[in-house]
Structure formats: C-alpha cells, structure tokens
Amino acid sequence: MNLRDWIAAALAVLALGAAPAFAQPVNTGNVEGELHSARAAVAPGETFTVILRQNIREGWHTYWRNPGDSGEPTDLTWQDPQGFTFGALQWPAPEAVPFAGIVNYGYHGEVLMPISVTAPANAPVGQTLTFTAGVYWLVCADICIPEDGALTLTLPIAAQGRDDPVWAARAREAIAALPKQETGVEARITAGTPARLSVTLPAMGEIRNPHVFTYNRDVMAHSEAQSPRVGAGGFSFDIPPGVAQVPFEGVVTYEANENGQWAHRAFEVNAAPGEALAGTNDGPAVISADYSLAEIEGAAAPAAAPAPMGAGGLLAALALAFLAGLILNIMPCVLPVLSIKALQ
C-alpha cells in the first residue's frame, strides 16, 4: 500500500469514528418518540445507556408500568439486537391522573426512560450498526388511542467509546431522577381495614401531597383516598382494599419545601409486614388545592389570612360603623319604633 492509500484509509477511519449516533423518530401527532444513545460511539464490551424519549401532546398522557385503574404501559421490543443485550425500560416516578371517577398513573409532557445496553465483546470496530425497536403506547385525553411504530438507532463501533455531547448528560440526569431505595428509609405494611403503610424518611422537613404507587396493579384500589398522615419521622397511608401482597412494593412521591420552592421527590419502598413505624402518624398531611388528587383526599382551599389593621384602618372602620347605624335609624321602618320608645 502506497502513502496515498494509507492516507485515504486513515481518513476513512477518522470519518467513521466521527460519525455521530443517529435516531429515526416516530411522530403520531399525539406523541413524538425517539431513541437516543448516551454514547456517540460505542466500544466492544462496554455497557451504556439508551433513552426512550416521549414528547407528549399537551393535555394528553401515556402510562406508567402500572397504569392504575385503566390503560396500558408503554412497550419497547428490540427486533435486531445483533449480539447486543438490552435491559428493560426503567420508569420515572409517575403522576396520578384522575378522570371520571377513576385514577390512572402516567406521564405528561416530556418523559425519559433509560435502558441499559451492553455491546458484545466482538462488536465490529469500524462499522456502523443500526438497531430497530418496535414501540407501542396508549395515549389518552378524553379518549384513548393505541399507537405504534418502529424506532431506529444507528451507532458507530469504535475502539474507544465516547460520550454524546447532549445525551450523555441527559441520560445521567434521567438515571439520577429514577426512584431508588434510599438509605435510612424503612417501610412496614400493617394489617387492618384498610391496611396501613408507614414509611420513615430521614431529614423529614416540610412536605405536602404524599402518595404511594404500587408496582402491582391489583394490590389496591387506586381511586380511593389514601388519607396520608405525617409525623416527625415520616408518613403513612391507607391502602384501600385490593389483592393482598407481601412484601408491598412501589414508589412513594411527595413534594418537599426546598428554600421556598416545592420540589418533586420519589423513592422506592419494599414494605415487610409488621407494626406501624413510630413518628409517621401524628397528623394529616398537607394536600394543596392544586394537587391532582386534592378532591379525592379532601383538600380545602387555604383561607387567606386577614391583613393586620393599622390605626388609620381602625378609625375608618369606626366611622363606617357610625354612618351605618345613623342610616339604619332614619329608615322608614325604624322611625315608628323610635317614636314609641320616646313616649315611654
């Protein structure tokens, strides 16, 4: 091979190595779905993250792994793995979506679902591989529409992998936001009618709108009040009757007051049977009027605190009271009464 051939071959390898990962999206008009890789190039044998991104039409929603009273979860099936190992979808914490007397669990807006992927040790360095995944989701507003399509993801294989300039960071954020079992969290499920779930939470702080979502659809009635209560050490919930399951597994969500801003938080629970945990049942939890389950949980709109009255305001109020009394006493219906009193 002469010098010109060596240069041409080297340029070809460099061009291939620089080729970014490429994804072909699906857009149904209700949901835009696409795959993104945290790695712009993948090395043989490495494990990396792929993200299924859904961008959902305003006012519509798709579903969590447990859709609640109705619905179906999103499903992703890889059709040509080419020796790659693809893990299951990892689910962000859901929202409660009440509608017409039922409560479903799902997502609005943008949702990022991570997938762990491992490349085979013999992945062909210097080649670009295209993967196809069949995707299905049920998207709902006042009506529900089942939708599906084929998503593709193209990845170059390189001797040295490298991060995607955008999706490496977004993938890390998506993984960090997944509900996990937190250190110091303990959970118990206590038999009763209804059963009661109690959960300890280190550094409790000021919270509102706690809710528990179960992984198993049949464990509890989703549209009934959970009557959350809080204490110095955590919170607790009624578990409306369903099919008994021990251990009780799911996700607890709540909002925490962080420097005057309410931030959404979530963690996994795996509750063994036993006595209720102390410090989790001192009083009712705060349920804000704008919370999606406020009506079910019986939240009342907060009353506005009366403004303090200054000296000027007090004098004005007294003057108005005097004027009102004067007007009342010269009304035609009051004058005969005054004349009778004068004759007594």
XYZ file of C-alpha atoms in Angstrom:
344
model
C 0.000 0.000 0.000
C 1.471 3.367 -1.018
C 1.370 6.585 1.019
C -1.757 7.843 -0.778
C -3.646 4.628 0.074
C -2.578 4.861 3.733
C -3.822 8.443 3.945
C -7.147 7.552 2.298
C -7.670 4.627 4.660
C -6.833 6.749 7.709
C -9.262 9.474 6.629
C -11.992 6.894 6.127
C -11.457 5.526 9.651
C -11.460 9.030 11.136
C -14.653 9.931 9.299
C -16.340 6.776 10.521
C -15.206 7.390 14.100
C -16.550 10.921 13.979
C -19.979 9.868 12.725
C -22.494 10.579 15.493
C -25.191 8.236 16.708
C -28.379 8.795 14.713
C -32.011 8.141 15.639
C -35.114 7.993 13.474
C -38.154 9.231 15.488
C -41.846 8.385 15.286
C -44.352 11.246 15.464
C -48.039 10.327 15.637
C -49.284 13.847 16.278
C -50.057 12.866 19.883
C -46.643 11.545 20.872
C -43.189 12.015 19.406
C -40.999 9.039 20.314
C -37.289 8.595 19.666
C -34.213 6.725 20.878
C -31.020 8.478 21.974
C -27.675 6.997 22.984
C -25.557 8.412 25.801
C -22.564 7.369 23.702
C -21.771 8.899 20.308
C -19.556 5.861 19.624
C -19.556 2.505 21.427
C -16.579 0.294 22.226
C -16.819 -3.516 22.181
C -17.933 -4.955 25.534
C -18.999 -1.678 27.141
C -22.306 -1.019 28.922
C -24.027 2.274 28.177
C -27.456 3.924 28.324
C -30.081 4.390 25.644
C -33.025 6.718 26.329
C -36.563 6.280 25.040
C -37.866 9.837 24.891
C -41.571 10.611 24.631
C -42.768 14.148 23.999
C -46.500 14.032 24.682
C -49.093 16.401 23.250
C -50.404 18.952 25.749
C -53.439 17.656 27.638
C -52.648 14.003 26.790
C -50.786 11.324 28.735
C -49.153 7.941 28.375
C -48.907 5.321 31.134
C -46.546 4.068 33.847
C -45.571 0.409 34.338
C -48.739 0.092 36.491
C -51.329 2.186 34.631
C -53.757 2.294 37.578
C -57.487 1.750 37.103
C -57.204 1.584 33.308
C -54.724 1.940 30.470
C -51.623 0.118 29.233
C -47.919 0.769 29.786
C -45.532 1.730 27.007
C -43.760 -1.279 25.484
C -40.459 -1.419 23.593
C -39.240 -4.546 21.759
C -35.821 -4.740 20.081
C -36.092 -6.511 16.751
C -32.435 -6.907 15.661
C -30.104 -6.907 18.670
C -27.006 -8.009 16.653
C -25.428 -9.528 19.761
C -26.225 -6.520 21.996
C -28.022 -7.071 25.312
C -30.884 -4.655 26.005
C -32.306 -4.241 29.502
C -35.881 -3.374 30.422
C -37.340 0.117 30.374
C -36.621 1.971 33.610
C -39.594 4.033 34.753
C -39.535 7.559 36.199
C -41.958 8.290 39.024
C -45.496 8.694 37.647
C -48.207 11.273 38.156
C -51.721 10.460 39.325
C -54.206 11.221 36.527
C -57.828 11.277 37.792
C -60.620 11.140 35.209
C -64.366 10.428 35.518
C -64.143 8.645 38.880
C -61.017 6.587 38.171
C -57.327 7.251 38.807
C -54.634 6.313 36.313
C -50.859 6.614 36.575
C -48.779 8.107 33.801
C -46.863 10.983 32.272
C -47.400 14.372 30.667
C -45.003 16.438 28.552
C -41.524 15.003 28.120
C -40.594 11.685 29.723
C -37.176 9.972 29.541
C -36.999 6.198 30.092
C -33.435 4.824 30.415
C -32.432 1.410 29.060
C -29.134 -0.308 29.951
C -27.367 -1.756 26.875
C -24.247 -3.929 26.665
C -22.257 -4.295 23.449
C -20.775 -7.712 22.612
C -17.036 -8.139 23.068
C -16.727 -8.925 19.357
C -18.641 -5.863 18.130
C -17.100 -4.959 14.752
C -14.816 -1.938 15.234
C -15.066 0.464 12.329
C -18.622 -0.489 11.409
C -21.850 1.400 11.987
C -24.802 -0.656 13.227
C -28.499 0.228 13.009
C -30.933 -1.138 15.604
C -34.709 -1.245 15.250
C -37.219 -1.344 18.098
C -40.966 -1.751 17.847
C -42.696 0.686 20.183
C -46.290 0.734 21.436
C -48.050 3.213 23.674
C -51.588 4.109 24.632
C -52.111 7.874 24.678
C -55.211 9.349 26.285
C -57.084 12.571 26.957
C -60.904 12.356 26.859
C -60.379 9.397 24.503
C -57.601 6.822 24.229
C -55.669 5.980 21.066
C -53.327 2.978 20.761
C -50.281 3.904 18.666
C -47.205 2.037 17.488
C -44.242 2.398 15.186
C -40.628 1.427 14.546
C -37.780 3.419 16.070
C -34.235 3.129 14.749
C -30.905 3.967 16.338
C -27.604 3.988 14.417
C -24.340 3.668 16.369
C -20.721 3.604 15.215
C -18.467 0.984 16.819
C -15.041 2.343 17.768
C -12.015 1.016 19.626
C -12.521 3.834 22.133
C -16.087 4.842 23.016
C -17.015 8.458 23.556
C -19.955 10.388 25.013
C -22.661 12.114 23.038
C -22.304 15.875 23.683
C -26.004 16.243 24.582
C -27.390 12.863 25.593
C -24.608 11.744 27.918
C -25.618 14.462 30.388
C -29.363 13.975 29.823
C -29.008 10.225 30.396
C -27.185 10.815 33.685
C -29.956 13.177 34.796
C -32.662 10.676 33.798
C -30.977 7.879 35.753
C -30.446 10.113 38.793
C -34.163 11.012 38.781
C -35.348 7.368 38.876
C -36.971 6.275 42.154
C -34.489 4.235 44.203
C -34.347 2.657 47.637
C -32.950 5.429 49.816
C -30.551 4.911 52.714
C -32.330 5.228 56.053
C -35.813 4.558 54.641
C -37.799 1.807 56.362
C -41.315 0.695 55.413
C -43.939 -1.525 57.083
C -47.330 -2.749 55.968
C -49.713 -3.210 58.905
C -52.807 -5.385 58.561
C -56.200 -3.754 59.064
C -59.281 -2.495 57.279
C -57.752 -0.787 55.447
C -54.131 -1.831 55.764
C -51.679 0.945 56.639
C -48.311 1.629 55.039
C -45.839 3.508 57.251
C -42.553 4.877 55.945
C -39.679 6.568 57.764
C -37.821 9.344 55.986
C -34.550 10.845 57.261
C -34.460 14.643 57.356
C -38.226 14.866 57.062
C -38.567 18.640 56.595
C -41.745 20.311 55.287
C -43.637 18.152 52.792
C -47.011 18.050 51.081
C -49.043 15.830 48.721
C -47.537 12.423 49.565
C -48.865 9.453 47.580
C -47.958 5.794 47.132
C -48.000 3.954 43.777
C -47.804 0.149 43.762
C -45.952 -1.866 41.144
C -48.705 -4.496 41.140
C -51.908 -3.188 39.574
C -54.219 -5.386 41.682
C -52.795 -4.674 45.128
C -55.009 -1.711 45.944
C -57.967 0.387 44.820
C -56.362 3.326 43.038
C -59.289 5.751 43.047
C -59.872 5.771 46.828
C -58.362 8.184 49.329
C -55.061 7.181 50.905
C -55.548 9.666 53.776
C -51.820 10.396 54.155
C -50.566 11.402 57.584
C -47.197 12.749 58.668
C -45.044 12.826 61.767
C -41.592 13.847 62.819
C -40.090 10.680 61.352
C -42.035 10.025 58.149
C -45.519 9.472 56.775
C -48.188 6.805 56.426
C -51.044 5.896 54.091
C -54.262 3.910 53.997
C -54.003 1.101 51.462
C -57.549 0.749 50.042
C -58.506 -2.923 49.725
C -57.200 -4.880 46.761
C -55.401 -8.197 46.382
C -53.087 -8.718 49.371
C -49.374 -8.753 48.553
C -46.392 -9.089 50.863
C -43.907 -7.581 50.594
C -45.602 -4.395 49.446
C -43.539 -2.844 46.638
C -43.936 0.504 44.952
C -42.965 4.165 44.798
C -43.715 6.986 47.242
C -43.866 10.505 45.830
C -44.150 13.822 47.638
C -43.201 17.479 47.372
C -40.511 18.926 49.632
C -40.104 22.590 50.501
C -36.568 23.490 49.447
C -35.686 27.130 50.061
C -39.272 28.217 49.479
C -39.774 26.137 46.326
C -41.744 22.896 46.147
C -39.633 20.142 44.548
C -40.962 16.726 43.478
C -39.283 13.758 45.164
C -39.721 9.982 44.849
C -38.208 6.792 46.264
C -38.889 3.050 46.194
C -40.427 1.162 49.106
C -40.345 -2.540 49.885
C -42.515 -2.953 52.966
C -42.457 -6.062 55.137
C -45.436 -6.866 57.403
C -45.243 -5.589 60.964
C -46.284 -2.962 63.460
C -46.642 0.612 62.221
C -43.472 2.662 62.490
C -43.391 5.363 65.160
C -43.407 9.025 64.215
C -45.367 8.568 60.977
C -48.954 9.228 62.082
C -49.112 12.454 64.105
C -51.484 14.448 61.900
C -52.940 14.765 58.398
C -50.550 15.613 55.593
C -50.912 18.918 53.787
C -52.773 18.482 50.494
C -52.547 21.552 48.278
C -55.630 22.770 46.430
C -53.833 22.488 43.058
C -52.814 18.841 43.607
C -54.328 16.422 41.070
C -55.861 14.259 43.855
C -56.976 17.175 46.038
C -60.677 16.374 45.612
C -60.188 12.686 46.476
C -58.047 13.496 49.510
C -60.461 16.200 50.697
C -58.141 19.177 50.424
C -59.637 22.568 51.206
C -58.502 25.745 49.556
C -56.372 27.664 52.057
C -58.123 30.630 53.625
C -56.436 33.968 53.138
C -55.061 35.360 56.386
C -56.621 38.714 57.336
C -54.270 41.640 56.888
C -53.340 43.408 60.136
C -55.365 46.603 60.673
C -53.439 49.790 61.327
C -54.648 52.874 63.259
C -55.944 54.525 60.076
C -57.887 51.451 59.135
C -59.424 51.210 62.611
C -60.647 54.842 62.507
C -62.117 54.304 59.045
C -63.934 51.177 60.238
C -65.403 53.041 63.248
C -66.571 55.919 61.022
C -68.273 53.480 58.652
C -69.952 51.706 61.566
C -71.298 55.043 62.906
C -72.585 56.031 59.479
C -74.249 52.656 59.022
C -76.009 52.986 62.385
C -77.205 56.510 61.537
C -78.642 55.377 58.200
C -80.348 52.432 59.851
C -82.068 54.635 62.444
C -83.574 57.084 59.937
C -85.001 54.375 57.679
C -88.861 54.461 57.460
C -89.231 51.067 59.052
C -87.256 52.202 62.137
C -88.824 55.684 62.772
C -92.134 54.393 64.313
C -90.135 52.302 66.761
C -88.136 55.363 67.828
C -91.342 57.423 68.466
C -92.781 54.640 70.638
C -89.579 54.498 72.671
C -89.676 58.303 73.113
C -93.192 58.160 74.643
C -92.203 55.523 77.225
